[in-house]
CSV table of N, CA and C in Angstrom, one decimal:
chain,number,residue,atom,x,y,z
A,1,UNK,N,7.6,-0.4,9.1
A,1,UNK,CA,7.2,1.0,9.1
A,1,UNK,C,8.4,1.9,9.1
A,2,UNK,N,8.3,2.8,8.4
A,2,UNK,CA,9.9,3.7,8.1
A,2,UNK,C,9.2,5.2,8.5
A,3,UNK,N,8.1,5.5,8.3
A,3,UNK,CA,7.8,7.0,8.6
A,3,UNK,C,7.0,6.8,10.2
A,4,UNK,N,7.1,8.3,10.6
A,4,UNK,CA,6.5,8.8,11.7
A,4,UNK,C,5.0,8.9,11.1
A,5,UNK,N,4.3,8.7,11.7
A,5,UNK,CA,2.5,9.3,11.6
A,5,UNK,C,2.3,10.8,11.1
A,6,UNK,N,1.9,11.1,10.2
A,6,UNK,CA,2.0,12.8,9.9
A,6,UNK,C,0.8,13.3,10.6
A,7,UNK,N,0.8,13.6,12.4
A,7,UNK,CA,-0.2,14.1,13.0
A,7,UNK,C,-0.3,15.6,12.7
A,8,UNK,N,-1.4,16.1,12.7
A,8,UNK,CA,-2.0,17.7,13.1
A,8,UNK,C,-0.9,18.0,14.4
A,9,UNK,N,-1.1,19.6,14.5
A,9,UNK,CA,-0.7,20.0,16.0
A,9,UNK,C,-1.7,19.5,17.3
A,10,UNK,N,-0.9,19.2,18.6
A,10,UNK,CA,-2.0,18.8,19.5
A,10,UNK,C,-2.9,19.8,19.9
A,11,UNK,N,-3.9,19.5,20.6
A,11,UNK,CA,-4.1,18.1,20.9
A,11,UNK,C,-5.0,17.1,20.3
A,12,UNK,N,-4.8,15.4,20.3
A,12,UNK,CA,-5.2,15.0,19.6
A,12,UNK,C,-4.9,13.2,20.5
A,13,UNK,N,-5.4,12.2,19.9
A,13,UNK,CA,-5.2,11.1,21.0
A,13,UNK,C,-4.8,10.1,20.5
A,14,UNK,N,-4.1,9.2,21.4
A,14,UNK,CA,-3.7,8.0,21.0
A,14,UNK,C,-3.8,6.8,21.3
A,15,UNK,N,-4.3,5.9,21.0
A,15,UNK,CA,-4.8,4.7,21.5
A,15,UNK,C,-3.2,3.7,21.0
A,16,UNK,N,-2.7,3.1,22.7
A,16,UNK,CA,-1.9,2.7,22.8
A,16,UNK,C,-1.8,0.9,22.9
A,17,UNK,N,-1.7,0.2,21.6
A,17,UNK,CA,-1.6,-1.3,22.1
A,17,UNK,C,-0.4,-1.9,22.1
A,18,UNK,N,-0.8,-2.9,23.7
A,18,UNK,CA,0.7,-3.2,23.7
A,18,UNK,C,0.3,-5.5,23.4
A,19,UNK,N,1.0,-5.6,23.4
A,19,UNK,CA,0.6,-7.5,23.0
A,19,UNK,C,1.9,-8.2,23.2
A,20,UNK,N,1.4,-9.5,23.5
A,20,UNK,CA,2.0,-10.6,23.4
A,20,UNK,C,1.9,-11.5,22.3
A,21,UNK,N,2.3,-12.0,21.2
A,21,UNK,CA,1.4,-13.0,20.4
A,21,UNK,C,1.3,-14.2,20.9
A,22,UNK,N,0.6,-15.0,20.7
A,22,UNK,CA,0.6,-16.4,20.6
A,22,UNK,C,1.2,-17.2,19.2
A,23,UNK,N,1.8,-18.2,19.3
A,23,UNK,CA,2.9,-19.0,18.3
A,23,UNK,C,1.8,-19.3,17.3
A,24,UNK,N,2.4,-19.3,15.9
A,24,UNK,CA,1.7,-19.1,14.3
A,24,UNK,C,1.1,-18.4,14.1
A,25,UNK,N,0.7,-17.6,12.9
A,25,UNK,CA,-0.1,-16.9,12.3
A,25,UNK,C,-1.8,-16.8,12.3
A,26,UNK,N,-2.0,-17.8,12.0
A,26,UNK,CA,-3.6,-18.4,11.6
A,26,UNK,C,-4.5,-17.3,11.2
A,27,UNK,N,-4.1,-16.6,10.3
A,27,UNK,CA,-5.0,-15.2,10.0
A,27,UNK,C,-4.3,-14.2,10.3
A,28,UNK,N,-3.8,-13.7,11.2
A,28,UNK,CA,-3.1,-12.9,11.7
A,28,UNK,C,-2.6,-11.5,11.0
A,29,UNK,N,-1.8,-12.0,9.9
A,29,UNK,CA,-0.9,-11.4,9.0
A,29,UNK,C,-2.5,-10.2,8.1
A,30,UNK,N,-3.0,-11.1,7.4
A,30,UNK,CA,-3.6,-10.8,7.0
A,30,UNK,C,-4.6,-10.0,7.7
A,31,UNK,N,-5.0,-10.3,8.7
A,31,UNK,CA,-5.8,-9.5,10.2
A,31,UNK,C,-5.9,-8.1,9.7
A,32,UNK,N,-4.4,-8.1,10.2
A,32,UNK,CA,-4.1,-7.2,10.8
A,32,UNK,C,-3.5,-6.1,9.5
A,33,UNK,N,-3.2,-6.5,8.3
A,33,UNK,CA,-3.0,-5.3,7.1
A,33,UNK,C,-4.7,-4.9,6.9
A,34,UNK,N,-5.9,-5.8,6.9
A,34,UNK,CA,-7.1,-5.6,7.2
A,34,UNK,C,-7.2,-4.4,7.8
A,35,UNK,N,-6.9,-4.3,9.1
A,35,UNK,CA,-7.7,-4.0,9.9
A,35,UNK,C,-7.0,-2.0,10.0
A,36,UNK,N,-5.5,-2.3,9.6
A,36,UNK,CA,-5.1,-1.0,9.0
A,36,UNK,C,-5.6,-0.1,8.0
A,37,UNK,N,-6.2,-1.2,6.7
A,37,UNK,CA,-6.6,-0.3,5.6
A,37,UNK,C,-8.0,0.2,6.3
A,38,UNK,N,-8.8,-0.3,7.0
A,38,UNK,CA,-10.1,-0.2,7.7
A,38,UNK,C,-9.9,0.8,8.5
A,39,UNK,N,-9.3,0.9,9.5
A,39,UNK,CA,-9.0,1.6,10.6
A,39,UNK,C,-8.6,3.4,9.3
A,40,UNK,N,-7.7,3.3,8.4
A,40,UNK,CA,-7.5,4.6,8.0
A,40,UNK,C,-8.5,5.2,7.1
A,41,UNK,N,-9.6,4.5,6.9
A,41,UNK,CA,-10.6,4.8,6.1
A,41,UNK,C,-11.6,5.4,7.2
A,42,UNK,N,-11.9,5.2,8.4
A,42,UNK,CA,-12.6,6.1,9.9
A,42,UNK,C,-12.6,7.1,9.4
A,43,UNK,N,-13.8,7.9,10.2
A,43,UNK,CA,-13.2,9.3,10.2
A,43,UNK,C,-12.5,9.7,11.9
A,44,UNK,N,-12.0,10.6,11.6
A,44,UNK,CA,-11.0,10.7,12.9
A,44,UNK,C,-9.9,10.5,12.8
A,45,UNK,N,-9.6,9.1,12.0
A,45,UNK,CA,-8.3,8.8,12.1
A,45,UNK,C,-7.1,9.6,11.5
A,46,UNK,N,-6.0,9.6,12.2
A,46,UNK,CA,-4.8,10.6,11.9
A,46,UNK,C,-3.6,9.4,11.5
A,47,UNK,N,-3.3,8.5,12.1
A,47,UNK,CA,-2.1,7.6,11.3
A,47,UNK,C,-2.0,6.5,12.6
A,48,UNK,N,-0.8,5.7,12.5
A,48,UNK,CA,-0.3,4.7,12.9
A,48,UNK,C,1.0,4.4,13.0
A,49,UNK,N,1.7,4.1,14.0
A,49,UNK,CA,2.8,4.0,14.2
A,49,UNK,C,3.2,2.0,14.8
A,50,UNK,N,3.9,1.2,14.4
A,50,UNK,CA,3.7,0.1,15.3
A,50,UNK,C,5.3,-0.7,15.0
A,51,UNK,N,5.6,-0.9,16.0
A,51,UNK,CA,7.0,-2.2,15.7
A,51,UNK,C,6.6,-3.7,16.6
A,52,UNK,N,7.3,-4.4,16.1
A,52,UNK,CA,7.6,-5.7,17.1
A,52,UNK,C,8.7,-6.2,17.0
A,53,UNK,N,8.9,-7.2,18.2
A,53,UNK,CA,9.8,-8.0,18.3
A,53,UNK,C,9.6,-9.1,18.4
A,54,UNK,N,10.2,-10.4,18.7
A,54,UNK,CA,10.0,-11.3,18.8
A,54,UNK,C,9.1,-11.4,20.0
A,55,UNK,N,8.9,-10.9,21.1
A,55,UNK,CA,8.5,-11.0,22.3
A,55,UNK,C,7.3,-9.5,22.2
A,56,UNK,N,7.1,-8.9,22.3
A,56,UNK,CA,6.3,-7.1,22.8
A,56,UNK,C,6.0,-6.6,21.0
A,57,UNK,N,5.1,-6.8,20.8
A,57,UNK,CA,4.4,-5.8,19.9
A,57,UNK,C,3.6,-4.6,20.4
A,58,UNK,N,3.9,-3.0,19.7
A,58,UNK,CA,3.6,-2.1,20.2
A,58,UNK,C,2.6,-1.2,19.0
A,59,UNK,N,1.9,-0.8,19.1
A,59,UNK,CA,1.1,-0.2,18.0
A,59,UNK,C,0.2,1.1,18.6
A,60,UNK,N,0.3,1.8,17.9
A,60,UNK,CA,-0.1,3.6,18.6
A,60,UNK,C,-0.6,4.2,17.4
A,61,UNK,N,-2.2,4.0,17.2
A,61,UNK,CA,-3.1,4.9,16.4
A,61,UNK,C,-3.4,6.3,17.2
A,62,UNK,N,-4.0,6.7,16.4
A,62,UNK,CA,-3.8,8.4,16.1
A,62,UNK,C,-5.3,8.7,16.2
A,63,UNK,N,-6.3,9.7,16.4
A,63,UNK,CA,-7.7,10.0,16.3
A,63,UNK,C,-7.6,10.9,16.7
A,64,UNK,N,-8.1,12.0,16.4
A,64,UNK,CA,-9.0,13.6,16.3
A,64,UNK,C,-9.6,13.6,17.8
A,65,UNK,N,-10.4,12.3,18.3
A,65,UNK,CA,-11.4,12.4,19.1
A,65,UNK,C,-11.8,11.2,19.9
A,66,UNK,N,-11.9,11.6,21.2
A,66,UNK,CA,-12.5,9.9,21.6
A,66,UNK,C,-14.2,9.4,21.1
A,67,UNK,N,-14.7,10.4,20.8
A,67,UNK,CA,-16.0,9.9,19.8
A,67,UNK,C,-15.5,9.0,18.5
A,68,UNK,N,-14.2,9.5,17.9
A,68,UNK,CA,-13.8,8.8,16.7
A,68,UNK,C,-13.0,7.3,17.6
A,69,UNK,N,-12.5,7.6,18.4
A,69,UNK,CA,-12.1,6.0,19.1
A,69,UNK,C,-13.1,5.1,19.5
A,70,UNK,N,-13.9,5.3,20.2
A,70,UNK,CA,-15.2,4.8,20.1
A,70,UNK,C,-16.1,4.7,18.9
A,71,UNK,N,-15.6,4.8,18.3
A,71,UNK,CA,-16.5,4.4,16.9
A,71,UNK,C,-16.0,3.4,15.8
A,72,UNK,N,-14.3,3.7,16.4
A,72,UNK,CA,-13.7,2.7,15.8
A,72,UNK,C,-13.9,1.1,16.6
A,73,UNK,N,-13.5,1.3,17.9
A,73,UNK,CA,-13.7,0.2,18.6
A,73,UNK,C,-15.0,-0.8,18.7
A,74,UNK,N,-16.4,0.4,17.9
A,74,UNK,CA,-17.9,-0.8,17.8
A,74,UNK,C,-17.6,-1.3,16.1
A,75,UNK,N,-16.5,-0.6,15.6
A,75,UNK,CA,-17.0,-1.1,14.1
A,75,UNK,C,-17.0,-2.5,13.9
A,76,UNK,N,-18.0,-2.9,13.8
A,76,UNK,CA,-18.2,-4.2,13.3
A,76,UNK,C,-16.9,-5.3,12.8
A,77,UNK,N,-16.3,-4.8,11.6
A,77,UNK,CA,-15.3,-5.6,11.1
A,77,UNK,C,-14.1,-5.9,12.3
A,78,UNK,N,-13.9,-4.8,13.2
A,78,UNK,CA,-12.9,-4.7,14.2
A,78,UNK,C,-13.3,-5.4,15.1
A,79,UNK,N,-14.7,-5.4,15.7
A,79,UNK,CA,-14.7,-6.4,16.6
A,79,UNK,C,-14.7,-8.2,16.6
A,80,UNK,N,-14.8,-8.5,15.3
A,80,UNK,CA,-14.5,-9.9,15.0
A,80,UNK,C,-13.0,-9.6,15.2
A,81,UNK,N,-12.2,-9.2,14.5
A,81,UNK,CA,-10.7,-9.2,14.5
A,81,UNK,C,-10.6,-8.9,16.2
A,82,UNK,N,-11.0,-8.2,17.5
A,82,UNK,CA,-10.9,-8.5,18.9
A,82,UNK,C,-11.0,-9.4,19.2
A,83,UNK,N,-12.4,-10.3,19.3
A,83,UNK,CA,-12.4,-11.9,19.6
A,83,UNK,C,-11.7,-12.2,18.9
A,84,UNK,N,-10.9,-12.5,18.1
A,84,UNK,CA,-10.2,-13.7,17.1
A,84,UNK,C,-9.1,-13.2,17.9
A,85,UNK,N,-8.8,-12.0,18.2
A,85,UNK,CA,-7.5,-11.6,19.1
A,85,UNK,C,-7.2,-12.5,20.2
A,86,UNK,N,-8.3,-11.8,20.9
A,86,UNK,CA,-8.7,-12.6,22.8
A,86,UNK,C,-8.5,-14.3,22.6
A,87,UNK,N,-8.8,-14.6,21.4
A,87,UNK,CA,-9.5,-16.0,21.8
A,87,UNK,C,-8.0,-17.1,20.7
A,88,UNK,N,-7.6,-16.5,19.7
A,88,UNK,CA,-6.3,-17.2,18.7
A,88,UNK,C,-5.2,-16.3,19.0
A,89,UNK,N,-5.1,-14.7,18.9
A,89,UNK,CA,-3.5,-14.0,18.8
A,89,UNK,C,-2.8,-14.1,19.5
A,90,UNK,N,-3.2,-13.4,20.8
A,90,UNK,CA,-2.8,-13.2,21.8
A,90,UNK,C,-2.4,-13.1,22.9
A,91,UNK,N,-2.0,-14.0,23.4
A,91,UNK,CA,-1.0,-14.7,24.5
A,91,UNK,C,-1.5,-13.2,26.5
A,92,UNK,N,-1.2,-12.0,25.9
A,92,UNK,CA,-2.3,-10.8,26.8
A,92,UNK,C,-1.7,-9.7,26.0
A,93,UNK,N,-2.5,-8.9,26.9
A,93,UNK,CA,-2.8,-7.4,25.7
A,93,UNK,C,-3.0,-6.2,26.5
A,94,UNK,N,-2.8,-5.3,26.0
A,94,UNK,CA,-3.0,-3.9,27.2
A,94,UNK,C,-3.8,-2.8,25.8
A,95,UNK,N,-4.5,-1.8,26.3
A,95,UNK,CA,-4.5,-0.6,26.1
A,95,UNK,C,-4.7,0.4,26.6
A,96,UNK,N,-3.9,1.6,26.3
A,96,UNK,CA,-4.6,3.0,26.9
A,96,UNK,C,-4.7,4.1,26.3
A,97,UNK,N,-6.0,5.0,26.5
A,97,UNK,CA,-6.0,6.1,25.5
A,97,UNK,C,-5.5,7.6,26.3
A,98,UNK,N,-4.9,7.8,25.3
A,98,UNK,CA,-3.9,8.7,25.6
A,98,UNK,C,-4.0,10.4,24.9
A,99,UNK,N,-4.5,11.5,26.1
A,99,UNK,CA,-4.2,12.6,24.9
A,99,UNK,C,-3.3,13.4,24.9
A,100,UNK,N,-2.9,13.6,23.6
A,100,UNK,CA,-1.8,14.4,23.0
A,100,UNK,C,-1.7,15.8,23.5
A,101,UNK,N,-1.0,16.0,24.3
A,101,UNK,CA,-0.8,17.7,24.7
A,101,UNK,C,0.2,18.3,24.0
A,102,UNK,N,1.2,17.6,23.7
A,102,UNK,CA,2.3,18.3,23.3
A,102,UNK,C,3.6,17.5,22.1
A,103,UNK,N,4.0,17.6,20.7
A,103,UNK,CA,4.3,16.6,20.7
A,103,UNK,C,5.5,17.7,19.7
A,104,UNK,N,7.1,16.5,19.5
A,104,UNK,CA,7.9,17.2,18.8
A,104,UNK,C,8.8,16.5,18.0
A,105,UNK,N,9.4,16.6,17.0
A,105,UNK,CA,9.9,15.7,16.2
A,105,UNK,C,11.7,16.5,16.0
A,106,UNK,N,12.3,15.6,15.5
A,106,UNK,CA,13.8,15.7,15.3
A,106,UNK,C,14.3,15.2,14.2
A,107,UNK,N,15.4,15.5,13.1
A,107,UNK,CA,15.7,14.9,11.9
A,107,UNK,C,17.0,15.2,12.2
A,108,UNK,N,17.9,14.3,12.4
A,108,UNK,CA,19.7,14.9,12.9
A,108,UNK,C,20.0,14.4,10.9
């Protein structure tokens, strides 16, 4: 990923995942470009931001609304990709939703 998320002015919220993976792919790769094109077709959604390393993958979606978070989190297609998470990806996992009060960008 090379760009920042092109969010609105706040406020606005972020659902923060943090992971461990488990060793091989087995779907994974695929998953998870899935579950991006999915996720930005929502409504609500504002962008995505995510890196990893060998160890900590970090991923920080964007939403209008926690009605649009919650709407993402029952959609169907996404909750298969959770169990396949819980149960093949990943090793443990965190989230927290987060809202945007204030936010500000820099280009040196």
């Amino acid at each position: 990923m090379t760009e920042y998320a092109n969010t609105p002015k706040p406020p606005y919220y972020a659902c923060i995942f943090v992971s461990k993976r488990t060793e091989g792919d087995r779907g994974y790769g695929a998953m998870s470009d899935r579950m991006a094109e999915l996720a930005a077709q929502q409504p609500g959604y504002l962008g995505v931001e995510s890196a990893r390393d060998e160890g900590l993958g970090i991923t920080v979606s964007y939403w209008d609304s926690l009605e649009a978070i919650r709407l993402w989190k029952e959609n169907a297609a996404h909750q298969v990709a959770q169990e396949r998470g819980k149960n093949e990806w990943y090793e443990s996992f965190g989230l927290r939703i987060c809202k945007v009060e204030r936010d500000s960008f820099y280009k040196l």
